[in-house]
PDB file of C-alpha atoms in Angstrom:
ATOM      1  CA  UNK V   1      29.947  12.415  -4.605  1.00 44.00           C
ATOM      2  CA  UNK V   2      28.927  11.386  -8.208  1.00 46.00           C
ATOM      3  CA  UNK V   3      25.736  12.913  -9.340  1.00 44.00           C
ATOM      4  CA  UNK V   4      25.311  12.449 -13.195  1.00 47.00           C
ATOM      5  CA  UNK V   5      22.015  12.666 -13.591  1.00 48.00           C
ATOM      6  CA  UNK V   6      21.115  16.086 -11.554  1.00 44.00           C
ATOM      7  CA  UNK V   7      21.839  18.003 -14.447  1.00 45.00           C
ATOM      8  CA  UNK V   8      18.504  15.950 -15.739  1.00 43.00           C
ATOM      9  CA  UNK V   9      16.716  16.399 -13.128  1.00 41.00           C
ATOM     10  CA  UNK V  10      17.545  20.196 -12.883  1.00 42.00           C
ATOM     11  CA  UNK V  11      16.644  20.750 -16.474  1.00 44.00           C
ATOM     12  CA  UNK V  12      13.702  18.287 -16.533  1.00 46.00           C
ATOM     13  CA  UNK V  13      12.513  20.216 -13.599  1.00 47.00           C
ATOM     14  CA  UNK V  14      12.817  23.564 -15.187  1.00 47.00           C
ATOM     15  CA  UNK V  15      10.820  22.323 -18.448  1.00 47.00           C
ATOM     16  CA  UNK V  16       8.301  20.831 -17.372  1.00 50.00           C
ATOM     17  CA  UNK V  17       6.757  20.266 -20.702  1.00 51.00           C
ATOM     18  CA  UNK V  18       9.835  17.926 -21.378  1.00 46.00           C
ATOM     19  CA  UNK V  19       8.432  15.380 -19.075  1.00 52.00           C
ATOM     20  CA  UNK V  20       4.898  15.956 -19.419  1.00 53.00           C
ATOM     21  CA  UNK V  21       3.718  13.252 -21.584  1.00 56.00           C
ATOM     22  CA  UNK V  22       6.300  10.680 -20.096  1.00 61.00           C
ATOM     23  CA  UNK V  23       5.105   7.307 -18.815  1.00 64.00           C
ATOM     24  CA  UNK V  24       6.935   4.545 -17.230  1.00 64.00           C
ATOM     25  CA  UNK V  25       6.065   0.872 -17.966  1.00 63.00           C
ATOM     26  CA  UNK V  26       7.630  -1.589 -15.863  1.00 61.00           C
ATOM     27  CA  UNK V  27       7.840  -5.303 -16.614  1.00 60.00           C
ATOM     28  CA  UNK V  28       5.863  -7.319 -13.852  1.00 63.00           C
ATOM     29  CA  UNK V  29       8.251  -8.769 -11.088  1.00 69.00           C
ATOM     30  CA  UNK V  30       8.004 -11.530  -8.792  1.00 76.00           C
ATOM     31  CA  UNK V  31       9.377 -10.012  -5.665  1.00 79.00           C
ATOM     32  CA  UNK V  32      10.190 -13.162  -3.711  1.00 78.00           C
ATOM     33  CA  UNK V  33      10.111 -10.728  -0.167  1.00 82.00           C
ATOM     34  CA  UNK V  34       6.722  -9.362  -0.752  1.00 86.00           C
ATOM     35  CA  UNK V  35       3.479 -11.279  -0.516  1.00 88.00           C
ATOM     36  CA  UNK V  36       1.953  -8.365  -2.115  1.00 89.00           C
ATOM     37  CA  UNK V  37       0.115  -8.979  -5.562  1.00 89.00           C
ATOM     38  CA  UNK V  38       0.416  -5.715  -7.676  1.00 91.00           C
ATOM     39  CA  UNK V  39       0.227  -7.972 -10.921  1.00 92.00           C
ATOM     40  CA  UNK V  40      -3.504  -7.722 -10.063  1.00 93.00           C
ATOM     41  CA  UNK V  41      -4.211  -5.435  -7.702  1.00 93.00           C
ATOM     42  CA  UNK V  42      -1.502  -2.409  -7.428  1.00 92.00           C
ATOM     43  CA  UNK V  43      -1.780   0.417  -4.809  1.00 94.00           C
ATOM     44  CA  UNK V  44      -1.687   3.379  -6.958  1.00 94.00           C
ATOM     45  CA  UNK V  45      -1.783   6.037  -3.475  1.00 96.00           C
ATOM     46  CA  UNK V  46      -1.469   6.452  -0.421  1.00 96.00           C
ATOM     47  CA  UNK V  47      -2.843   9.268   1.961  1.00 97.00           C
ATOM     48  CA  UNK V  48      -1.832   8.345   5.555  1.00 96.00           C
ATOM     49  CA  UNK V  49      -3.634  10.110   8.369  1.00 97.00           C
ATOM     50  CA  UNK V  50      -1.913   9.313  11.923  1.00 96.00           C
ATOM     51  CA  UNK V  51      -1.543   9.948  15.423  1.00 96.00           C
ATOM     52  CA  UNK V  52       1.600   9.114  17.756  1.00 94.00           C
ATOM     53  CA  UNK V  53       1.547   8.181  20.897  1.00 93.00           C
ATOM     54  CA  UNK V  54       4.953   8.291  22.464  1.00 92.00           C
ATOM     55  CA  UNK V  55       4.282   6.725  25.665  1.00 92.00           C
ATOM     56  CA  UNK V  56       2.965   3.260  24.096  1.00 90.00           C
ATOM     57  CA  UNK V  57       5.573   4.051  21.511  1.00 90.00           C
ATOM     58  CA  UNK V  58       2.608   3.202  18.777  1.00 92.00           C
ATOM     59  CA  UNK V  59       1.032   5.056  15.560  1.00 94.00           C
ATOM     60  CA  UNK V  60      -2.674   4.855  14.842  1.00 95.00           C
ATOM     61  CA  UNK V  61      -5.374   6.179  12.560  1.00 96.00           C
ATOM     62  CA  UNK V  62      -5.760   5.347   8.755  1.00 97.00           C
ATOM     63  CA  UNK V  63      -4.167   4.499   5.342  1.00 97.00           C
ATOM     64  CA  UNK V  64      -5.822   5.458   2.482  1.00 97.00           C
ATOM     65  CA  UNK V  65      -5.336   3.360  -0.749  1.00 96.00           C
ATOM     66  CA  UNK V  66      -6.183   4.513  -4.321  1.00 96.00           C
ATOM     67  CA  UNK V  67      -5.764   0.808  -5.883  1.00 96.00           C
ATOM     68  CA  UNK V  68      -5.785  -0.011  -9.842  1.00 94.00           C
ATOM     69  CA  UNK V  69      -6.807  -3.302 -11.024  1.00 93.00           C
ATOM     70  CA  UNK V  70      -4.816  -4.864 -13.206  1.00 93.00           C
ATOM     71  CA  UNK V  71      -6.756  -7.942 -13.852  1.00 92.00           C
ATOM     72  CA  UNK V  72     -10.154  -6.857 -14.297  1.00 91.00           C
ATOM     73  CA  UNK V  73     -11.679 -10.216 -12.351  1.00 92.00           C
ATOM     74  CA  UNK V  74      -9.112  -9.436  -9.048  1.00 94.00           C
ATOM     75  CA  UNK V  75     -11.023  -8.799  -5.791  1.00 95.00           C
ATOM     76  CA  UNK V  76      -7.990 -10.018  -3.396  1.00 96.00           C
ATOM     77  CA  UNK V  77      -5.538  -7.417  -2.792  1.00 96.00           C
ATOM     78  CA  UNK V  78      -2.748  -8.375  -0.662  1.00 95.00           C
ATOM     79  CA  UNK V  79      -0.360  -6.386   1.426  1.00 94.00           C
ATOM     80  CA  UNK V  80       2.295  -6.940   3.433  1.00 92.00           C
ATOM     81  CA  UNK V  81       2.637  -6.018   7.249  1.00 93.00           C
ATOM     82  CA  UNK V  82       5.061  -5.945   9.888  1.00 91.00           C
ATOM     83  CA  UNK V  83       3.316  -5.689  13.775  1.00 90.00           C
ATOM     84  CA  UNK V  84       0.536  -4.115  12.870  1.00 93.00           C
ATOM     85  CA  UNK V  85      -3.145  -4.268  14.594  1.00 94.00           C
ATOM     86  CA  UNK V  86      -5.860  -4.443  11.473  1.00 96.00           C
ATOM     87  CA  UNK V  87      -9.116  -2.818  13.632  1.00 97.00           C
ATOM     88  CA  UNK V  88     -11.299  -2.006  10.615  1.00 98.00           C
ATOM     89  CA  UNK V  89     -11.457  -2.388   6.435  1.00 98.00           C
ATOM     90  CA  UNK V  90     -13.546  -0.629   4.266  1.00 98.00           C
ATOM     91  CA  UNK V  91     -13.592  -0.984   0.267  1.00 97.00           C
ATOM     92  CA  UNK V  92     -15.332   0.793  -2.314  1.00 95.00           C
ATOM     93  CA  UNK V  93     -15.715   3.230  -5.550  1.00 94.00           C
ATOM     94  CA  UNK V  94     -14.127   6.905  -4.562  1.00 89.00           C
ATOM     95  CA  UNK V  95     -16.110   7.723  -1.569  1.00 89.00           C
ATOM     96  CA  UNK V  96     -18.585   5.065  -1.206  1.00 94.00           C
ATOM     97  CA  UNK V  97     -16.977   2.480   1.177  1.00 96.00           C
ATOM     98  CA  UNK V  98     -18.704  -0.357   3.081  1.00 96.00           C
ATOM     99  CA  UNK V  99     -17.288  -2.861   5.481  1.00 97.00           C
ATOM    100  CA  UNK V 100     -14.590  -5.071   3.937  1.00 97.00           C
ATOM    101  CA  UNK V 101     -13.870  -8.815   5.081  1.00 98.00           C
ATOM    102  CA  UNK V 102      -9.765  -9.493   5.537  1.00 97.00           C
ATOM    103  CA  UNK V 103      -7.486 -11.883   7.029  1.00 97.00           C
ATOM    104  CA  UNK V 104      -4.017 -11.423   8.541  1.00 96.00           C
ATOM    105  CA  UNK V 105      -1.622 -14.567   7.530  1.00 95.00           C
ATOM    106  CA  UNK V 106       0.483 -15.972   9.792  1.00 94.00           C
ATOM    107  CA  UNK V 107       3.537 -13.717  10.928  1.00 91.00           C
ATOM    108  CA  UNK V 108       7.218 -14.679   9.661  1.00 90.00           C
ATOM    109  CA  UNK V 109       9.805 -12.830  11.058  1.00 88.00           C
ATOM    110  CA  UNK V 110      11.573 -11.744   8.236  1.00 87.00           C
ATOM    111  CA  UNK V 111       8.528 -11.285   5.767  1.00 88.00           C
ATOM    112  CA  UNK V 112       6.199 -10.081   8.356  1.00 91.00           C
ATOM    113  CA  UNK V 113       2.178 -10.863   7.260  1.00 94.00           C
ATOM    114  CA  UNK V 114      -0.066 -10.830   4.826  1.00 95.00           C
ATOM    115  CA  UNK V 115      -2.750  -8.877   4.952  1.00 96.00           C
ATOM    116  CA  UNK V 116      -5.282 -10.322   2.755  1.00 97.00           C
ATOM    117  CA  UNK V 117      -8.512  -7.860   1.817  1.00 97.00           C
ATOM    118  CA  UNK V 118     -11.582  -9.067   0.134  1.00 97.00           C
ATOM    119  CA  UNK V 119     -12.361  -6.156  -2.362  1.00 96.00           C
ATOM    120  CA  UNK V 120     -15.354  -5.382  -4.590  1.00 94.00           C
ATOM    121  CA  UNK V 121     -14.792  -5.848  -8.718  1.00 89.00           C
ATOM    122  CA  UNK V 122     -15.386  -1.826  -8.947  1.00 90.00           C
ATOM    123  CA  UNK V 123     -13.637  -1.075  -5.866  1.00 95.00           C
ATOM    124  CA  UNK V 124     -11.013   1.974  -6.460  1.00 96.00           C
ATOM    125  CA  UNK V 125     -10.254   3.004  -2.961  1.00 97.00           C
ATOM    126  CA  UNK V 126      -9.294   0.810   0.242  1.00 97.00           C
ATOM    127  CA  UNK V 127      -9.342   2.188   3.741  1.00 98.00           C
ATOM    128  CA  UNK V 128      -7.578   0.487   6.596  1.00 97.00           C
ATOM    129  CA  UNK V 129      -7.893   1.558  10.239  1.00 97.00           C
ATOM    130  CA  UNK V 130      -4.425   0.507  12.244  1.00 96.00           C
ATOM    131  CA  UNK V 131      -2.492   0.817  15.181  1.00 95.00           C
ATOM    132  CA  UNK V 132       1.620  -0.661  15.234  1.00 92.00           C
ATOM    133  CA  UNK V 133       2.459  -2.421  17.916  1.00 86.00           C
ATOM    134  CA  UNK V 134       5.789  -1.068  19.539  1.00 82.00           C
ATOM    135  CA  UNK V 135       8.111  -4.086  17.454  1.00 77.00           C
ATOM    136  CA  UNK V 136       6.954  -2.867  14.463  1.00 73.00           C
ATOM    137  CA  UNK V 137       9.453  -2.505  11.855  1.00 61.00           C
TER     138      UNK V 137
END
């Protein structure tokens, strides 16, 4: 197996000041299998909190998004899904969420669906309560 760059990685790992100050800037893409919109609104983090349930063959609980606008006058952020249930949305600054209006797009079955949320000009964080349904991919 060829593995030219762990050598990097071992030494960058090892030195951490090396890397400290390092950013990566990416040129904006269209991604034409994606309905997502990260030229305005980009998920930053996610802290995923979930249950299984083996018999309905189905996850449920929460994603937690840490978003970043990067058009300051975006309020639609738009991810994709794939046989997902959308029960609840809530948007807000840090820890102060309210009630969030979305709208799932129509399915395709290669793309999946949109999953449009409605988010406040300060918001920061997104919460979305979920269950998959056992196709999901």
């Amino acid at each position: 197996m060829f593995r030219p760059a762990l050598p990097l990685l071992l030494a960058a790992a090892a030195v951490p000041g090396l890397c400290a100050g390092a950013q990566l800037h990416l040129a904006p893409v269209n991604d034409p299998h994606s309905y997502g919109n990260p030229q305005e609104i980009r998920v930053a983090h996610i802290a995923l909190d979930l249950a299984v349930d083996f018999g309905k063959k189905e996850l449920h609980g929460t994603a937690l998004l840490t978003v970043k606008h990067e058009q300051a006058d975006a309020t639609k952020l738009v991810l994709d899904t794939h046989g997902l249930v959308i029960e609840k949305v809530k948007a807000g600054d840090g820890n102060r969420l309210s009630d969030a209006a979305y709208k799932m797009g129509a399915e395709d079955k290669i793309l999946g669906a949109p999953l449009e949320i409605e988010l406040p000009k300060d918001a920061t964080t997104v919460q979305i309560a979920y269950r998959t349904q056992p196709s999901a991919g």
